[in-house]
């Protein structure tokens, strides 16, 4: 898979930095799932809830699939997938970057519990996995590289697939410490094994990574909010862990006031040049005070402009408000992940801490210009609620996704090749008759340096050399993830998408699979096929 050099700055490919150690079983989503826990009162949690070896999940055997109804209290965004676009009338495709991966671990949770998959977002499934993209050279003008590869579409042999990968630098750009506020939902609905006990154990993993240069504040909320710690040095781990161990669940859910308090603490302890962040952990939605996505995102956007970002971590099931959680992360310059196991917590909060916490490019937008000489039609696979109007690409007031140190952003386009005699437009490829230009497309990336108000654009042409009849294992595996998602969602634009074919291709493209994540995906397809009949 060839790296594309920016039109303004040539770059050489080098080996991709690997993340710190991960747990082999870690397989759920990295990103950040969260909204604000819902619910009704419950009894306090006993200390026994934290006993060693406690089971966090309530999995359902495959044969019980049809006996487990989908919980109608869960809510998901239903943004429609993109249809095929004609290059002659719509030569540009624009979307905001998205590093969330909550949909993957939530899908895994649903399959393990015998619940029909909902909230399947293609880009989050694809972005859950690592790919071998080249990293930026030291001192490179842009903090990322762009890689493109084109091959035949497995589910539509007459079509092609274009895989576009953006790889951010692993350099964090700051060593001034972390100012982190834990915002923890302790309402009554959190009194379940896979909620508050898992939450406490997860944050203990994070605490173990901090030191004297970091400060931690802890805010809990139920019917009201409470400050349990204010700017405690990160090396006072016993004190912080002790607070986590004493958490008990009970009461209603007034998350908006908790958010306000958490942001105020983050502002009071703000570290110039450091990582200032609220980490929200919850199981559902607000039921006291402001609760609609619009009310919550207005509150979040106001504070995001101050330089305090947010990460959202979701726990449990039953009242998951996926749509609200994603909105909070998107509007708060943050990310969204779903924690269904302690291994996933380790993946998100330990192994990929830098990816989650340290931003290297803000408001990163991608605009792809298609060459009508080679592409007649296209459609973006995924990013259904992240698509932008073409004119918003140059609008620096339009919010987009932030990318953390070492993050990857991968997108797929399904292409219908052009035929001879096709008409052309007048962008970069004007005056080109069909068949005379072999370029597929040009990738334009616009982003802001952290804290900057104006954006910079980098341009990456994709020449004929990006097409291959022998795609890399990364391409084959990622395209299998896409095909599985299309099959699970019953996409009307990919009727031939097959979970069976996706499984065969994924299993043949595991690569080194050091942490076993790709192998687990193959196992998830097996589970889906068993329970779906």
Coordinates of C-alpha atoms in Angstrom, one line a residue:
X1 CA 0.0 0.0 0.0
X2 CA 1.7 3.1 -1.1
X3 CA 1.9 6.3 1.0
X4 CA 0.8 9.4 -0.9
X5 CA 3.2 12.3 -0.5
X6 CA 1.5 15.7 0.0
X7 CA 1.5 17.9 -3.1
X8 CA 3.3 20.5 -1.1
X9 CA 5.7 18.3 0.9
X10 CA 7.2 15.0 -0.1
X11 CA 7.4 12.4 2.6
X12 CA 9.0 9.0 2.9
X13 CA 7.3 6.1 4.5
X14 CA 8.8 4.6 7.6
X15 CA 7.8 1.9 10.1
X16 CA 4.7 2.5 12.1
X17 CA 5.2 3.0 15.8
X18 CA 3.5 0.3 17.8
X19 CA 1.3 1.1 20.8
X20 CA 2.4 0.0 24.3
X21 CA 1.6 -3.5 25.4
X22 CA -2.0 -4.5 25.0
X23 CA -3.9 -7.4 26.4
X24 CA -4.6 -10.2 23.8
X25 CA -8.2 -10.5 24.8
X26 CA -8.7 -6.7 24.6
X27 CA -11.4 -6.5 22.1
X28 CA -14.1 -4.0 22.3
X29 CA -14.1 -0.5 21.3
X30 CA -11.6 2.2 21.7
X31 CA -13.0 5.6 21.4
X32 CA -15.5 6.7 23.7
X33 CA -19.1 5.8 24.4
X34 CA -20.9 7.9 26.9
X35 CA -24.0 10.0 27.8
X36 CA -25.3 10.3 31.1
X37 CA -26.7 7.5 33.0
X38 CA -30.3 7.0 33.4
X39 CA -32.4 6.0 35.9
X40 CA -34.2 5.0 38.9
X41 CA -33.1 4.4 42.4
X42 CA -31.4 1.2 43.7
X43 CA -29.9 -0.1 46.8
X44 CA -26.3 0.7 47.5
X45 CA -23.6 -1.6 46.3
X46 CA -21.8 -3.9 48.7
X47 CA -18.0 -4.3 49.0
X48 CA -18.4 -7.8 47.7
X49 CA -19.2 -6.3 44.3
X50 CA -15.4 -5.7 43.9
X51 CA -14.3 -9.3 44.8
X52 CA -11.5 -10.7 42.7
X53 CA -12.8 -12.6 39.7
X54 CA -16.3 -11.1 39.5
X55 CA -18.1 -11.7 36.2
X56 CA -18.8 -8.3 34.6
X57 CA -21.0 -9.6 31.7
X58 CA -24.3 -11.4 31.5
X59 CA -23.8 -13.1 28.2
X60 CA -26.5 -15.1 26.5
X61 CA -25.8 -18.5 24.8
X62 CA -26.3 -18.5 21.0
X63 CA -29.2 -20.9 21.3
X64 CA -31.1 -18.4 23.4
X65 CA -30.8 -15.6 20.7
X66 CA -34.5 -15.6 19.8
X67 CA -35.7 -15.6 23.4
X68 CA -33.9 -12.3 24.2
X69 CA -35.8 -9.2 23.0
X70 CA -34.1 -6.0 22.0
X71 CA -34.4 -3.5 24.8
X72 CA -36.4 -0.6 23.5
X73 CA -34.9 1.8 26.0
X74 CA -31.7 1.9 24.0
X75 CA -31.5 4.6 21.4
X76 CA -29.3 4.9 18.3
X77 CA -28.8 7.4 15.5
X78 CA -30.5 6.3 12.3
X79 CA -28.6 8.5 9.8
X80 CA -29.2 7.0 6.3
X81 CA -26.3 5.6 4.4
X82 CA -25.1 7.4 1.3
X83 CA -26.4 6.4 -2.1
X84 CA -24.2 6.4 -5.2
X85 CA -23.2 9.9 -6.3
X86 CA -22.6 10.9 -9.9
X87 CA -19.1 12.4 -10.3
X88 CA -20.2 14.7 -13.1
X89 CA -22.7 16.5 -10.8
X90 CA -21.1 15.8 -7.3
X91 CA -17.4 15.5 -7.8
X92 CA -16.6 16.2 -4.2
X93 CA -17.2 14.2 -1.0
X94 CA -16.5 15.8 2.3
X95 CA -16.6 14.4 5.9
X96 CA -15.3 15.1 9.4
X97 CA -12.8 12.6 10.8
X98 CA -14.0 10.2 13.4
X99 CA -11.8 8.2 15.7
X100 CA -14.6 6.7 17.8
X101 CA -14.8 3.0 18.0
X102 CA -17.7 2.5 20.4
X103 CA -19.9 0.8 17.8
X104 CA -17.5 -2.2 17.6
X105 CA -17.5 -3.1 21.3
X106 CA -21.2 -2.4 21.5
X107 CA -21.7 -4.8 18.6
X108 CA -19.7 -7.4 20.4
X109 CA -21.7 -6.9 23.6
X110 CA -25.0 -7.3 21.7
X111 CA -23.8 -10.5 19.9
X112 CA -22.6 -12.0 23.2
X113 CA -25.9 -11.3 24.8
X114 CA -28.0 -12.5 21.9
X115 CA -29.4 -9.2 20.9
X116 CA -29.9 -8.2 17.3
X117 CA -27.2 -5.7 16.4
X118 CA -28.2 -2.0 16.4
X119 CA -26.1 1.2 16.0
X120 CA -23.6 -0.4 13.6
X121 CA -21.4 2.4 12.3
X122 CA -19.0 1.1 9.6
X123 CA -16.3 3.6 10.3
X124 CA -16.1 2.7 14.0
X125 CA -15.8 -1.0 13.2
X126 CA -13.0 -0.3 10.8
X127 CA -11.2 2.2 13.0
X128 CA -11.1 -0.2 15.9
X129 CA -8.2 -2.1 14.3
X130 CA -4.6 -1.0 13.7
X131 CA -3.2 -0.8 10.1
X132 CA 0.3 -0.5 8.9
X133 CA 0.3 3.0 7.6
X134 CA 3.6 5.0 7.5
X135 CA 4.1 7.6 10.2
X136 CA 5.2 11.2 9.5
X137 CA 8.9 11.8 9.3
X138 CA 10.3 13.8 12.3
X139 CA 9.9 17.5 11.6
X140 CA 7.3 16.9 8.9
X141 CA 5.2 19.9 8.0
X142 CA 2.0 18.0 8.6
X143 CA 1.3 15.8 11.7
X144 CA 0.0 13.0 9.6
X145 CA 0.4 10.9 6.4
X146 CA -2.2 9.8 3.9
X147 CA -2.2 6.4 2.3
X148 CA -4.5 5.2 -0.5
X149 CA -5.1 1.8 -2.2
X150 CA -7.7 0.8 -4.8
X151 CA -8.7 -2.8 -5.6
X152 CA -11.8 -4.7 -6.8
X153 CA -14.8 -4.8 -4.6
X154 CA -15.4 -8.3 -3.1
X155 CA -19.2 -7.9 -3.1
X156 CA -19.5 -6.2 -6.5
X157 CA -16.7 -7.3 -8.9
X158 CA -17.7 -4.7 -11.4
X159 CA -16.9 -2.0 -8.8
X160 CA -13.8 -0.9 -7.0
X161 CA -12.9 -0.1 -3.4
X162 CA -10.7 2.9 -2.4
X163 CA -9.2 2.7 1.1
X164 CA -7.9 6.0 2.4
X165 CA -5.9 6.0 5.7
X166 CA -4.8 9.0 7.7
X167 CA -2.0 8.2 10.2
X168 CA -1.3 10.8 12.9
X169 CA 2.1 11.3 14.5
X170 CA 2.8 9.5 17.7
X171 CA 4.5 12.6 19.2
X172 CA 2.2 14.0 21.9
X173 CA 3.7 17.5 21.7
X174 CA 3.4 18.2 25.4
X175 CA 5.0 16.9 28.7
X176 CA 3.3 19.4 31.0
X177 CA 1.1 16.8 32.7
X178 CA -2.6 15.8 32.8
X179 CA -5.4 17.7 34.5
X180 CA -8.1 15.1 34.5
X181 CA -11.6 15.2 36.0
X182 CA -13.3 11.9 36.5
X183 CA -17.1 12.5 36.1
X184 CA -18.7 9.3 37.4
X185 CA -22.4 8.3 37.2
X186 CA -23.4 6.7 40.5
X187 CA -27.2 6.7 39.9
X188 CA -29.3 3.7 40.8
X189 CA -29.1 2.1 37.4
X190 CA -25.3 1.7 37.9
X191 CA -25.9 -1.0 40.6
X192 CA -25.1 -3.9 38.3
X193 CA -21.9 -6.0 38.0
X194 CA -21.0 -4.7 34.5
X195 CA -21.5 -1.1 35.5
X196 CA -20.2 0.6 38.7
X197 CA -17.8 -2.3 39.7
X198 CA -16.3 -2.4 36.2
X199 CA -16.1 1.4 36.1
X200 CA -14.2 1.5 39.4
X201 CA -11.8 -1.2 38.3
X202 CA -11.3 0.6 34.9
X203 CA -10.4 3.9 36.5
X204 CA -8.0 2.2 38.9
X205 CA -6.1 1.1 35.8
X206 CA -5.9 4.7 34.7
X207 CA -4.8 5.9 38.1
X208 CA -1.9 3.5 38.1
X209 CA -0.5 5.3 35.0
X210 CA -0.4 8.7 36.6
X211 CA 2.4 10.5 38.5
X212 CA 3.2 13.6 40.5
X213 CA 3.0 15.8 37.4
X214 CA -0.7 14.9 37.0
X215 CA -3.7 16.1 38.9
X216 CA -7.0 14.2 39.4
X217 CA -10.4 15.5 40.5
X218 CA -13.4 13.2 41.0
X219 CA -17.0 14.3 40.7
X220 CA -19.9 11.9 41.1
X221 CA -23.5 12.6 40.1
X222 CA -26.9 11.0 40.8
X223 CA -29.8 13.2 42.1
X224 CA -27.1 15.8 42.8
X225 CA -23.4 16.1 42.1
X226 CA -20.6 15.7 44.7
X227 CA -16.9 16.6 44.6
X228 CA -14.9 13.7 46.1
X229 CA -11.4 14.9 45.1
X230 CA -10.1 18.2 44.0
X231 CA -6.7 18.4 42.2
X232 CA -5.1 15.4 43.9
X233 CA -1.6 14.7 42.7
X234 CA -1.5 11.6 40.5
X235 CA 1.1 9.8 42.6
X236 CA -1.3 9.7 45.6
X237 CA -2.8 6.5 44.0
X238 CA -3.9 4.9 47.2
X239 CA -6.1 7.9 48.1
X240 CA -7.7 7.9 44.6
X241 CA -8.2 4.2 44.4
X242 CA -9.8 4.3 47.9
X243 CA -12.3 6.8 46.7
X244 CA -13.2 4.6 43.7
X245 CA -13.6 1.6 46.0
X246 CA -16.1 3.4 48.1
X247 CA -18.5 4.3 45.3
X248 CA -22.1 3.3 45.8
X249 CA -25.0 3.5 43.4
X250 CA -28.4 5.1 44.2
X251 CA -30.7 7.8 43.1
X252 CA -31.8 9.6 39.9
X253 CA -29.6 11.0 37.2
X254 CA -28.8 14.7 37.1
X255 CA -25.9 14.6 34.8
X256 CA -26.0 18.1 33.4
X257 CA -25.1 19.7 36.8
X258 CA -22.3 17.1 37.1
X259 CA -20.9 18.2 33.8
X260 CA -21.0 21.8 34.8
X261 CA -19.1 21.1 38.1
X262 CA -16.6 18.9 36.3
X263 CA -15.8 21.6 33.7
X264 CA -15.5 24.2 36.5
X265 CA -12.9 22.0 38.3
X266 CA -11.0 21.4 35.0
X267 CA -10.9 25.2 34.4
X268 CA -9.7 26.0 38.0
X269 CA -6.8 23.5 37.6
X270 CA -6.1 24.2 33.9
X271 CA -2.6 23.4 32.8
X272 CA -1.3 25.6 30.0
X273 CA 0.1 23.3 27.3
X274 CA -1.1 20.2 29.1
X275 CA -3.9 17.8 28.7
X276 CA -7.1 19.1 30.2
X277 CA -9.9 16.7 30.0
X278 CA -13.2 15.5 31.6
X279 CA -13.7 11.7 31.4
X280 CA -17.4 11.0 31.7
X281 CA -18.4 7.4 32.6
X282 CA -22.1 6.4 32.5
X283 CA -24.6 3.8 31.5
X284 CA -27.4 5.8 29.9
X285 CA -29.2 9.1 29.8
X286 CA -30.1 12.0 32.0
X287 CA -33.5 12.0 33.6
X288 CA -33.0 15.2 35.8
X289 CA -32.4 18.6 34.3
X290 CA -31.3 19.3 30.7
X291 CA -31.5 16.0 28.8
X292 CA -32.0 16.4 25.1
X293 CA -28.9 16.0 22.8
X294 CA -29.4 19.7 21.8
X295 CA -29.4 20.9 25.4
X296 CA -26.4 18.8 26.3
X297 CA -24.3 19.7 23.2
X298 CA -24.9 23.4 23.7
X299 CA -23.4 23.0 27.2
X300 CA -20.5 20.9 25.9
X301 CA -19.6 23.3 23.0
X302 CA -19.4 26.2 25.4
X303 CA -16.8 24.5 27.5
X304 CA -14.9 22.9 24.5
X305 CA -13.9 26.3 23.4
X306 CA -12.0 26.8 26.6
X307 CA -9.5 24.0 25.8
X308 CA -11.0 21.4 28.1
X309 CA -11.9 18.3 26.1
X310 CA -14.1 15.4 27.0
X311 CA -13.9 11.6 26.7
X312 CA -17.1 9.5 27.1
X313 CA -17.0 6.0 28.4
X314 CA -20.2 3.9 28.3
X315 CA -20.9 0.9 30.6
X316 CA -23.6 -1.7 30.8
X317 CA -26.7 -2.2 28.7
X318 CA -30.5 -1.7 28.8
X319 CA -30.7 2.1 28.7
X320 CA -27.8 2.9 26.5
X321 CA -28.4 6.2 24.7
X322 CA -25.8 5.8 22.0
X323 CA -27.0 8.8 20.0
X324 CA -26.6 11.2 22.9
X325 CA -23.2 9.8 24.0
X326 CA -21.8 10.2 20.5
X327 CA -23.1 13.7 20.3
X328 CA -21.5 14.7 23.5
X329 CA -18.1 13.4 22.4
X330 CA -18.4 14.9 18.9
X331 CA -19.3 18.4 20.2
X332 CA -16.9 18.3 23.1
X333 CA -13.7 17.8 21.0
X334 CA -13.6 14.4 22.4
X335 CA -13.9 10.7 21.7
X336 CA -16.3 7.9 22.6
X337 CA -15.7 4.3 23.7
X338 CA -17.8 1.5 25.1
X339 CA -16.3 -0.5 28.0
X340 CA -17.7 -4.0 28.1
X341 CA -14.7 -5.8 29.7
X342 CA -11.7 -4.9 31.9
X343 CA -9.5 -5.8 28.9
X344 CA -11.2 -3.1 26.9
X345 CA -10.7 -0.6 29.7
X346 CA -7.0 -1.5 29.7
X347 CA -6.9 -1.0 25.9
X348 CA -8.6 2.4 26.1
X349 CA -7.3 3.9 29.3
X350 CA -3.8 2.4 29.4
X351 CA -2.5 1.0 26.1
X352 CA -4.0 3.8 24.0
X353 CA -4.0 6.6 26.5
X354 CA -2.0 8.9 24.2
X355 CA -4.3 8.2 21.3
X356 CA -7.3 9.1 23.5
X357 CA -6.0 12.0 25.5
X358 CA -3.4 14.0 23.5
X359 CA -4.7 15.9 20.4
X360 CA -2.3 16.5 17.6
X361 CA -4.7 17.8 14.9
X362 CA -8.0 19.6 15.6
X363 CA -11.1 19.8 13.4
X364 CA -9.6 17.4 10.8
X365 CA -11.8 17.3 7.6
X366 CA -11.3 15.2 4.5
X367 CA -12.5 16.2 1.1
X368 CA -12.1 13.7 -1.8
X369 CA -12.2 15.0 -5.4
X370 CA -12.9 12.3 -7.9
X371 CA -11.6 12.2 -11.5
X372 CA -14.5 11.6 -13.9
X373 CA -12.0 10.1 -16.4
X374 CA -11.7 7.1 -14.1
X375 CA -14.6 7.2 -11.7
X376 CA -18.2 7.5 -12.8
X377 CA -19.9 7.1 -9.4
X378 CA -18.9 6.7 -5.8
X379 CA -20.4 6.3 -2.3
X380 CA -18.8 6.8 1.1
X381 CA -19.1 3.7 3.3
X382 CA -19.9 4.9 6.8
X383 CA -19.5 8.3 8.3
X384 CA -23.2 8.7 7.8
X385 CA -23.6 11.3 10.5
X386 CA -20.2 12.9 9.9
X387 CA -20.7 13.9 6.2
X388 CA -20.3 17.7 5.6
X389 CA -21.5 20.1 2.9
X390 CA -18.6 20.7 0.4
X391 CA -18.4 24.4 1.4
X392 CA -17.9 23.5 5.0
X393 CA -14.5 22.1 4.2
X394 CA -13.0 25.7 4.1
X395 CA -15.2 27.0 7.0
X396 CA -13.0 27.2 10.1
X397 CA -16.0 27.8 12.3
X398 CA -17.4 24.3 11.4
X399 CA -16.4 21.8 14.1
X400 CA -15.0 18.5 13.0
X401 CA -13.2 15.5 14.6
X402 CA -10.0 15.8 16.6
X403 CA -7.2 13.3 16.1
X404 CA -5.0 12.1 19.0
X405 CA -1.3 11.1 19.0
X406 CA -0.9 7.9 16.9
X407 CA -4.5 7.7 15.9
X408 CA -5.5 6.3 12.5
X409 CA -8.6 7.4 10.5
X410 CA -9.6 5.0 7.7
X411 CA -12.4 5.5 5.2
X412 CA -13.6 3.4 2.3
X413 CA -15.3 4.5 -1.0
X414 CA -17.1 2.1 -3.4
X415 CA -16.4 3.3 -6.9
X416 CA -18.1 2.6 -10.2
X417 CA -15.4 2.9 -12.9
X418 CA -15.9 5.3 -15.7
X419 CA -16.6 4.2 -19.3
X420 CA -15.1 5.7 -22.4
X421 CA -17.0 8.8 -23.6
X422 CA -18.0 9.9 -20.1
X423 CA -18.5 13.6 -19.6
X424 CA -16.1 15.5 -17.3
X425 CA -16.3 18.5 -15.0
X426 CA -14.0 21.5 -14.6
X427 CA -12.1 20.9 -11.3
X428 CA -8.5 19.7 -11.2
X429 CA -9.2 17.2 -14.0
X430 CA -10.9 19.7 -16.4
X431 CA -10.1 19.3 -20.1
X432 CA -9.5 15.6 -19.6
X433 CA -11.3 13.1 -21.7
X434 CA -12.4 9.8 -20.3
X435 CA -9.6 7.3 -20.4
X436 CA -6.7 9.9 -20.8
X437 CA -6.1 10.5 -17.1
X438 CA -5.3 7.6 -14.9
X439 CA -5.6 9.5 -11.6
X440 CA -8.4 8.1 -9.4
X441 CA -8.9 11.0 -7.0
X442 CA -7.2 13.6 -4.9
X443 CA -7.5 13.7 -1.1
X444 CA -7.6 17.2 0.5
X445 CA -7.1 17.3 4.3
X446 CA -7.8 20.4 6.3
X447 CA -6.9 20.7 10.0
X448 CA -5.8 23.1 12.8
X449 CA -2.8 22.9 15.0
X450 CA -3.9 22.4 18.6
X451 CA -5.2 25.7 19.9
X452 CA -5.1 27.4 16.5
X453 CA -8.0 29.3 15.1
X454 CA -7.2 28.9 11.4
X455 CA -6.7 25.7 9.4
X456 CA -4.0 24.4 7.0
X457 CA -4.7 22.3 4.0
X458 CA -2.6 19.4 2.6
X459 CA -3.2 17.7 -0.7
X460 CA -2.5 14.1 -1.6
X461 CA -3.1 12.9 -5.2
X462 CA -3.9 9.2 -5.8
X463 CA -2.2 8.2 -9.0
X464 CA -2.9 5.1 -11.1
X465 CA -0.2 3.2 -9.1
X466 CA -2.6 2.9 -6.1
X467 CA -4.6 0.3 -8.0
X468 CA -3.6 -3.3 -7.3
X469 CA -4.9 -6.8 -8.1
X470 CA -3.0 -8.0 -5.0
X471 CA -4.2 -5.8 -2.1
X472 CA -2.4 -5.9 1.2
X473 CA -3.6 -7.9 4.2
X474 CA -4.6 -4.6 5.8
X475 CA -6.9 -3.8 2.8
X476 CA -8.3 -7.3 2.7
X477 CA -9.0 -7.4 6.4
X478 CA -10.5 -3.9 6.6
X479 CA -12.7 -4.6 3.6
X480 CA -13.9 -7.7 5.3
X481 CA -15.0 -5.6 8.3
X482 CA -16.8 -3.3 5.9
X483 CA -18.6 -6.2 4.1
X484 CA -19.6 -7.7 7.4
X485 CA -21.1 -4.4 8.5
X486 CA -23.0 -4.1 5.2
X487 CA -24.4 -7.6 5.6
X488 CA -25.4 -7.1 9.3
X489 CA -27.2 -3.8 8.5
X490 CA -28.8 -5.2 5.3
X491 CA -27.5 -2.4 3.1
X492 CA -29.8 -1.9 0.1
X493 CA -26.7 -0.7 -1.8
X494 CA -24.7 -3.8 -1.2
X495 CA -27.2 -6.6 -1.5
X496 CA -24.5 -9.2 -2.3
X497 CA -22.5 -8.4 0.9
X498 CA -21.9 -11.7 2.7
X499 CA -20.9 -12.4 6.3
X500 CA -19.5 -15.8 5.1
X501 CA -17.3 -14.2 2.5
X502 CA -16.2 -11.5 5.0
X503 CA -15.2 -14.2 7.4
X504 CA -13.1 -16.1 4.9
X505 CA -11.3 -13.0 3.8
X506 CA -10.7 -11.8 7.4
X507 CA -9.3 -15.1 8.5
X508 CA -7.0 -15.2 5.5
X509 CA -5.7 -11.6 6.3
X510 CA -5.0 -11.8 10.0
X511 CA -1.3 -10.9 9.5
X512 CA 0.8 -11.1 12.7
X513 CA -2.2 -10.2 14.8
X514 CA 0.0 -9.8 17.9
X515 CA -2.9 -9.0 20.2
X516 CA -5.5 -11.3 18.8
X517 CA -7.9 -8.6 17.9
X518 CA -8.4 -9.7 14.3
X519 CA -8.9 -13.3 15.4
X520 CA -11.6 -12.2 17.8
X521 CA -13.4 -10.4 15.0
X522 CA -13.5 -13.7 13.0
X523 CA -15.0 -15.3 16.1
X524 CA -17.7 -12.5 16.3
X525 CA -18.7 -13.3 12.8
X526 CA -19.1 -17.0 13.8
X527 CA -21.3 -15.9 16.7
X528 CA -23.4 -13.7 14.4
X529 CA -23.9 -16.5 12.0
X530 CA -24.9 -18.9 14.8
X531 CA -27.5 -16.6 16.4
X532 CA -28.8 -15.2 13.2
X533 CA -29.4 -18.7 11.7

